[in-house]
PDB file of C-alpha atoms in Angstrom:
ATOM      1  CA  MET A   1       0.000   0.000   0.000  1.00  0.00           C
ATOM      2  CA  THR A   2       1.051   3.544  -0.633  1.00  0.00           C
ATOM      3  CA  CYS A   3      -0.588   6.559   0.957  1.00  0.00           C
ATOM      4  CA  VAL A   4      -0.464  10.327   1.055  1.00  0.00           C
ATOM      5  CA  ARG A   5      -2.103  12.943   3.250  1.00  0.00           C
ATOM      6  CA  ASN A   6      -4.138  15.237   1.007  1.00  0.00           C
ATOM      7  CA  GLY A   7      -5.389  18.156   3.071  1.00  0.00           C
ATOM      8  CA  ALA A   8      -8.093  16.893   5.407  1.00  0.00           C
ATOM      9  CA  TYR A   9      -8.064  13.305   4.139  1.00  0.00           C
ATOM     10  CA  TRP A  10      -5.765  10.360   3.441  1.00  0.00           C
ATOM     11  CA  GLN A  11      -5.563   8.761   0.000  1.00  0.00           C
ATOM     12  CA  LEU A  12      -4.508   5.098  -0.065  1.00  0.00           C
ATOM     13  CA  ARG A  13      -3.651   2.923  -3.056  1.00  0.00           C
ATOM     14  CA  LEU A  14      -3.738  -0.772  -2.327  1.00  0.00           C
ATOM     15  CA  GLU A  15      -1.689  -3.150  -4.451  1.00  0.00           C
ATOM     16  CA  ARG A  16      -2.487  -6.419  -6.164  1.00  0.00           C
ATOM     17  CA  GLY A  17      -2.963  -9.255  -3.667  1.00  0.00           C
ATOM     18  CA  GLU A  18      -3.654  -7.060  -0.622  1.00  0.00           C
ATOM     19  CA  ASP A  19      -6.865  -7.558   1.357  1.00  0.00           C
ATOM     20  CA  VAL A  20      -8.903  -4.358   1.621  1.00  0.00           C
ATOM     21  CA  PRO A  21     -10.342  -4.699   5.169  1.00  0.00           C
ATOM     22  CA  THR A  22      -7.003  -5.913   6.584  1.00  0.00           C
ATOM     23  CA  GLU A  23      -4.975  -3.108   4.993  1.00  0.00           C
ATOM     24  CA  VAL A  24      -7.460  -0.384   5.960  1.00  0.00           C
ATOM     25  CA  ALA A  25      -7.617  -1.565   9.586  1.00  0.00           C
ATOM     26  CA  GLY A  26      -3.821  -1.745   9.750  1.00  0.00           C
ATOM     27  CA  PHE A  27      -3.532   1.784   8.396  1.00  0.00           C
ATOM     28  CA  VAL A  28      -6.068   3.091  10.932  1.00  0.00           C
ATOM     29  CA  LEU A  29      -4.173   1.384  13.763  1.00  0.00           C
ATOM     30  CA  ARG A  30      -0.740   2.663  12.650  1.00  0.00           C
ATOM     31  CA  HIS A  31      -1.998   6.234  12.279  1.00  0.00           C
ATOM     32  CA  GLN A  32      -4.298   6.064  15.331  1.00  0.00           C
ATOM     33  CA  ILE A  33      -7.222   7.521  13.390  1.00  0.00           C
ATOM     34  CA  ARG A  34      -9.842   8.207  16.051  1.00  0.00           C
ATOM     35  CA  SER A  35     -12.898   7.927  13.810  1.00  0.00           C
ATOM     36  CA  GLY A  36     -13.726   8.698  10.233  1.00  0.00           C
ATOM     37  CA  LEU A  37     -15.354   7.981   6.917  1.00  0.00           C
ATOM     38  CA  ILE A  38     -14.131   5.479   4.326  1.00  0.00           C
ATOM     39  CA  THR A  39     -14.854   5.480   0.594  1.00  0.00           C
ATOM     40  CA  GLY A  40     -13.269   3.455  -2.161  1.00  0.00           C
ATOM     41  CA  LEU A  41     -13.340   1.755  -5.537  1.00  0.00           C
ATOM     42  CA  GLY A  42     -11.185  -0.645  -7.499  1.00  0.00           C
ATOM     43  CA  ALA A  43     -11.002  -4.238  -8.679  1.00  0.00           C
ATOM     44  CA  ALA A  44     -10.870  -7.559  -6.861  1.00  0.00           C
ATOM     45  CA  ASP A  45     -10.494 -11.222  -7.784  1.00  0.00           C
ATOM     46  CA  MET A  46     -11.959 -12.560  -4.537  1.00  0.00           C
ATOM     47  CA  VAL A  47     -14.625 -10.899  -2.410  1.00  0.00           C
ATOM     48  CA  VAL A  48     -16.553 -12.036   0.660  1.00  0.00           C
ATOM     49  CA  LEU A  49     -19.808 -10.164   1.279  1.00  0.00           C
ATOM     50  CA  GLY A  50     -22.264 -10.709   4.085  1.00  0.00           C
ATOM     51  CA  HIS A  51     -25.880 -10.143   4.976  1.00  0.00           C
ATOM     52  CA  PHE A  52     -26.876  -9.890   8.654  1.00  0.00           C
ATOM     53  CA  SER A  53     -30.060 -11.608   9.800  1.00  0.00           C
ATOM     54  CA  LEU A  54     -31.789  -9.894  12.707  1.00  0.00           C
ATOM     55  CA  ARG A  55     -33.698 -13.124  13.336  1.00  0.00           C
ATOM     56  CA  THR A  56     -30.636 -15.385  13.763  1.00  0.00           C
ATOM     57  CA  LYS A  57     -28.189 -12.609  14.737  1.00  0.00           C
ATOM     58  CA  LYS A  58     -25.649 -14.108  12.322  1.00  0.00           C
ATOM     59  CA  TYR A  59     -24.075 -13.140   9.013  1.00  0.00           C
ATOM     60  CA  ARG A  60     -24.681 -15.205   5.918  1.00  0.00           C
ATOM     61  CA  LYS A  61     -21.479 -14.909   3.884  1.00  0.00           C
ATOM     62  CA  ARG A  62     -21.006 -15.317   0.166  1.00  0.00           C
ATOM     63  CA  LYS A  63     -17.569 -15.777  -1.404  1.00  0.00           C
ATOM     64  CA  LEU A  64     -17.173 -14.475  -4.938  1.00  0.00           C
ATOM     65  CA  ALA A  65     -14.230 -15.593  -7.087  1.00  0.00           C
ATOM     66  CA  GLY A  66     -13.342 -14.150 -10.484  1.00  0.00           C
ATOM     67  CA  GLU A  67     -13.039 -10.644 -11.857  1.00  0.00           C
ATOM     68  CA  TYR A  68     -15.077  -8.043  -9.979  1.00  0.00           C
ATOM     69  CA  GLU A  69     -15.214  -4.289 -10.185  1.00  0.00           C
ATOM     70  CA  ILE A  70     -15.525  -2.685  -6.771  1.00  0.00           C
ATOM     71  CA  ALA A  71     -18.138  -0.121  -7.732  1.00  0.00           C
ATOM     72  CA  GLY A  72     -18.133   1.378  -4.278  1.00  0.00           C
ATOM     73  CA  ILE A  73     -16.997   0.953  -0.702  1.00  0.00           C
ATOM     74  CA  LEU A  74     -18.581   3.009   2.044  1.00  0.00           C
ATOM     75  CA  GLY A  75     -17.801   2.757   5.713  1.00  0.00           C
ATOM     76  CA  ASN A  76     -16.833   4.289   9.003  1.00  0.00           C
ATOM     77  CA  ILE A  77     -14.118   3.990  11.637  1.00  0.00           C
ATOM     78  CA  ALA A  78     -14.579   3.420  15.350  1.00  0.00           C
ATOM     79  CA  TRP A  79     -12.808   1.444  18.063  1.00  0.00           C
ATOM     80  CA  ASP A  80     -13.596  -1.608  20.174  1.00  0.00           C
ATOM     81  CA  GLY A  81     -11.144  -1.031  23.016  1.00  0.00           C
ATOM     82  CA  LYS A  82      -7.679  -1.019  21.416  1.00  0.00           C
ATOM     83  CA  VAL A  83      -8.869  -2.579  18.157  1.00  0.00           C
ATOM     84  CA  PRO A  84      -9.981  -0.439  15.203  1.00  0.00           C
ATOM     85  CA  VAL A  85     -13.318  -1.393  13.661  1.00  0.00           C
ATOM     86  CA  CYS A  86     -13.549  -0.422  10.010  1.00  0.00           C
ATOM     87  CA  HIS A  87     -17.207  -1.131   9.241  1.00  0.00           C
ATOM     88  CA  MET A  88     -17.425  -1.299   5.455  1.00  0.00           C
ATOM     89  CA  HIS A  89     -20.064  -2.235   2.930  1.00  0.00           C
ATOM     90  CA  ALA A  90     -19.366  -2.752  -0.761  1.00  0.00           C
ATOM     91  CA  VAL A  91     -21.096  -3.040  -4.106  1.00  0.00           C
ATOM     92  CA  VAL A  92     -19.318  -5.180  -6.691  1.00  0.00           C
ATOM     93  CA  THR A  93     -20.123  -6.106 -10.280  1.00  0.00           C
ATOM     94  CA  GLY A  94     -18.987  -9.090 -12.311  1.00  0.00           C
ATOM     95  CA  PRO A  95     -18.635  -9.453 -16.081  1.00  0.00           C
ATOM     96  CA  ASP A  96     -22.443  -9.497 -16.380  1.00  0.00           C
ATOM     97  CA  MET A  97     -22.472  -6.049 -14.675  1.00  0.00           C
ATOM     98  CA  LYS A  98     -25.073  -7.197 -12.142  1.00  0.00           C
ATOM     99  CA  ALA A  99     -24.493  -5.632  -8.744  1.00  0.00           C
ATOM    100  CA  LEU A 100     -24.038  -7.536  -5.504  1.00  0.00           C
ATOM    101  CA  GLY A 101     -23.602  -5.790  -2.197  1.00  0.00           C
ATOM    102  CA  GLY A 102     -23.311  -6.261   1.512  1.00  0.00           C
ATOM    103  CA  HIS A 103     -21.007  -6.112   4.512  1.00  0.00           C
ATOM    104  CA  LEU A 104     -17.406  -6.336   3.276  1.00  0.00           C
ATOM    105  CA  PHE A 105     -15.532  -9.174   4.992  1.00  0.00           C
ATOM    106  CA  ALA A 106     -12.730  -9.584   2.432  1.00  0.00           C
ATOM    107  CA  ALA A 107     -11.618  -8.271  -0.950  1.00  0.00           C
ATOM    108  CA  ARG A 108      -8.338  -9.314  -2.559  1.00  0.00           C
ATOM    109  CA  VAL A 109      -7.133  -6.540  -4.839  1.00  0.00           C
ATOM    110  CA  ALA A 110      -6.817  -7.649  -8.483  1.00  0.00           C
ATOM    111  CA  ALA A 111      -5.408  -4.485 -10.072  1.00  0.00           C
ATOM    112  CA  THR A 112      -5.767  -1.614  -7.620  1.00  0.00           C
ATOM    113  CA  CYS A 113      -8.063  -0.312  -4.923  1.00  0.00           C
ATOM    114  CA  GLU A 114      -8.208   3.388  -4.109  1.00  0.00           C
ATOM    115  CA  ILE A 115      -9.405   4.196  -0.606  1.00  0.00           C
ATOM    116  CA  SER A 116     -10.054   7.650   0.857  1.00  0.00           C
ATOM    117  CA  ILE A 117     -10.214   8.157   4.616  1.00  0.00           C
ATOM    118  CA  LEU A 118     -11.560  11.367   6.121  1.00  0.00           C
ATOM    119  CA  PRO A 119     -10.531  11.359   9.813  1.00  0.00           C
ATOM    120  CA  GLY A 120     -12.849  12.613  12.533  1.00  0.00           C
ATOM    121  CA  ALA A 121     -11.761  14.691  15.519  1.00  0.00           C
ATOM    122  CA  ARG A 122     -13.366  12.567  18.264  1.00  0.00           C
ATOM    123  CA  ARG A 123     -12.594   8.967  19.146  1.00  0.00           C
ATOM    124  CA  LEU A 124     -15.701   6.853  18.609  1.00  0.00           C
ATOM    125  CA  GLY A 125     -16.312   3.444  20.109  1.00  0.00           C
ATOM    126  CA  ARG A 126     -18.627   0.500  19.657  1.00  0.00           C
ATOM    127  CA  LYS A 127     -20.864  -1.148  22.228  1.00  0.00           C
ATOM    128  CA  LEU A 128     -22.741  -4.442  22.101  1.00  0.00           C
ATOM    129  CA  ASP A 129     -26.472  -3.968  21.561  1.00  0.00           C
ATOM    130  CA  GLN A 130     -28.360  -6.878  23.155  1.00  0.00           C
ATOM    131  CA  THR A 131     -31.382  -6.485  20.874  1.00  0.00           C
ATOM    132  CA  THR A 132     -29.514  -6.862  17.574  1.00  0.00           C
ATOM    133  CA  GLY A 133     -26.403  -8.690  18.735  1.00  0.00           C
ATOM    134  CA  LEU A 134     -24.276  -6.120  16.906  1.00  0.00           C
ATOM    135  CA  LYS A 135     -21.612  -3.778  18.243  1.00  0.00           C
ATOM    136  CA  LEU A 136     -23.199  -0.455  17.352  1.00  0.00           C
ATOM    137  CA  LEU A 137     -21.587   2.975  17.320  1.00  0.00           C
ATOM    138  CA  ALA A 138     -21.499   4.363  20.835  1.00  0.00           C
ATOM    139  CA  LEU A 139     -22.324   8.022  20.369  1.00  0.00           C
ATOM    140  CA  ARG A 140     -22.639  10.602  23.104  1.00  0.00           C
ATOM    141  CA  SER A 141     -24.094  13.952  22.252  1.00  0.00           C
ATOM    142  CA  ARG A 142     -22.367  17.107  23.425  1.00  0.00           C
ATOM    143  CA  GLY A 143     -25.726  18.641  24.275  1.00  0.00           C
TER     144      GLY A 143
END
C-alpha cells in the first residue's frame, strides 16, 4: 500500500494481492485515526460479502471468485477497546455487470483499490447492543 495525506483526508492505493479490510484496519491502527469515513473503488479477484439476519443474529457470507469491479466501498471507523473497527459495505459487479452488495468481509485486490479516509476529531467506540447482537456505534451527544 502507498498513501499520502491530502489536506483533510488520506488517500490510499492498495496493491495487487492485498486484502482491503485488513490493509485499511492496519492503516487506521498505525496512524491512530480516532474515527472517520471510508470510501473506495477498485477491482478484486476474490470478495466475501455478508448479509446480517436480525432473526438469527448471524451473518450469511457469500464468497465471490473471479473478476469483480468494486463499484463502491462506504464505511466508518470506530474502536472496540484497542482494536480499530472499520465497518465497510461494498457493491461489486462481475462481467455481467449485475451488482451484488453487503457487509465487506474480504476483498483481494486484483489491479488496484483506491481508498479515501476522512478522519474525525473525536474517538468513537462500539458497544454491544443486546437487541440486535451487533456492536453499534457508541455516540454521546455534546448537548
